Amino acid sequence: MTTQKKLIFGLDSFGDIPTTAEGQLFTQAAAIRQVVAEGVLADQLGLDVITLGEHHRPEYAISSPETVLAGIATQTKNIILASGVTVLSSDDPVRVYERFATLDALSNGRAEVVLGRGSFTESFPLYGYNLEDYDLLFEEKVALFAKLKTEKPVSWSGKTRAPLKETAIYPQTEKGSLATRIAVGGTPESVVRAAKYGFPLTLAIIGGTPQRFVPYIKLYQKAAAKFSQPAYPIAVHSHGLIADTDEEAFELGWRHLRKSFVRIGRDRGWVPMSRAQFENEVKSGSFYVGSPETVAQRLAEMIRTLGVGRVELAYGAGELSAPARMHMIELYAKEVIPRVRKLLSEGSEK
């Protein structure tokens, strides 16, 4: 069974530290306020969702997505407010549910928690968790979270937290369950786990051709059928940079988006991205960089290839200036999304 929904478009931020138009770096506090302003703008322009990631690193300002989302909630009306992701492995499922149920109340039902294992692992030693328990922590905590979603008294026991016996969790949501997704970076076991517990799936496609993820989508659909769970439309998270011209977007991307990947790569042992590699990602990989028309054409191609129901474009990587970020959001909402919808509509008529 596949649950159909309209095509959803959104933005994603890790709280990257931007600069002013003159190149002065924001403080982390100012960076958080900037994200709130961007969320408000996204709502005003009619975007469907904004997702904010949890990180504990100097180049990212957001370590508590739900708190920043609550700030956005008080100034917006329609946009879905999601994490992207909440690192469940190094958090407590009960507290996560309580915090996002509170956000759901503040936003009149617009909260969504996106759970992940954590591709960045700084939170594990920070909160006293052993990386050797990486898989066990997520498996047990997802199983508990699936029970918490019923909003009925929960009984649970495991190795990673204290047991619960007929324990009710508060506050409860007005709709009876908290919107929840699982985000994965391409691990088959994680895809099957999402299907097993009946969670929608977000694929983080941050490099290479989108086509290579077709098997994961088929795996999710097959596993959902096996476990008699709904197969929800897939969401895709990828990096993007939109400017008035292809040339401007490319140079901004080379300067800022590449900078973000090089910085992360130092910790992970990646070879610094070459100009040729960057050009390949922009041309046929998973960087959506260019003018509105170029980005719209590439996004439409990706949506057709994967059959996804939701697109989340990560913006503002690598100290991109605040004015450039705001302009990108405007171009995305006013020009790219309408053009993508038109391209997809034209394709369906052929």
PDB file of C-alpha atoms in Angstrom, residues 12 16-18 240-241 256 314-320 325 328:
ATOM      1  CA  ASP A  12      17.070  22.418   5.278  1.00  0.00           C
ATOM      2  CA  ASP A  16      25.738  27.243   9.159  1.00  0.00           C
ATOM      3  CA  ILE A  17      27.412  30.453  10.301  1.00  0.00           C
ATOM      4  CA  PRO A  18      26.810  33.079   7.592  1.00  0.00           C
ATOM      5  CA  GLY A 240      21.671  23.447  -3.393  1.00  0.00           C
ATOM      6  CA  LEU A 241      22.707  26.977  -4.241  1.00  0.00           C
ATOM      7  CA  HIS A 256      31.153  28.066  -0.009  1.00  0.00           C
ATOM      8  CA  ALA A 314      19.999  22.302   2.064  1.00  0.00           C
ATOM      9  CA  TYR A 315      21.042  25.924   1.716  1.00  0.00           C
ATOM     10  CA  GLY A 316      23.648  28.293   3.125  1.00  0.00           C
ATOM     11  CA  ALA A 317      26.598  25.923   3.470  1.00  0.00           C
ATOM     12  CA  GLY A 318      30.112  27.177   4.052  1.00  0.00           C
ATOM     13  CA  GLU A 319      29.580  30.746   5.290  1.00  0.00           C
ATOM     14  CA  LEU A 320      27.428  31.930   2.393  1.00  0.00           C
ATOM     15  CA  ARG A 325      20.774  33.005   1.574  1.00  0.00           C
ATOM     16  CA  MET A 328      18.190  32.010  -2.672  1.00  0.00           C
TER      17      MET A 328
END
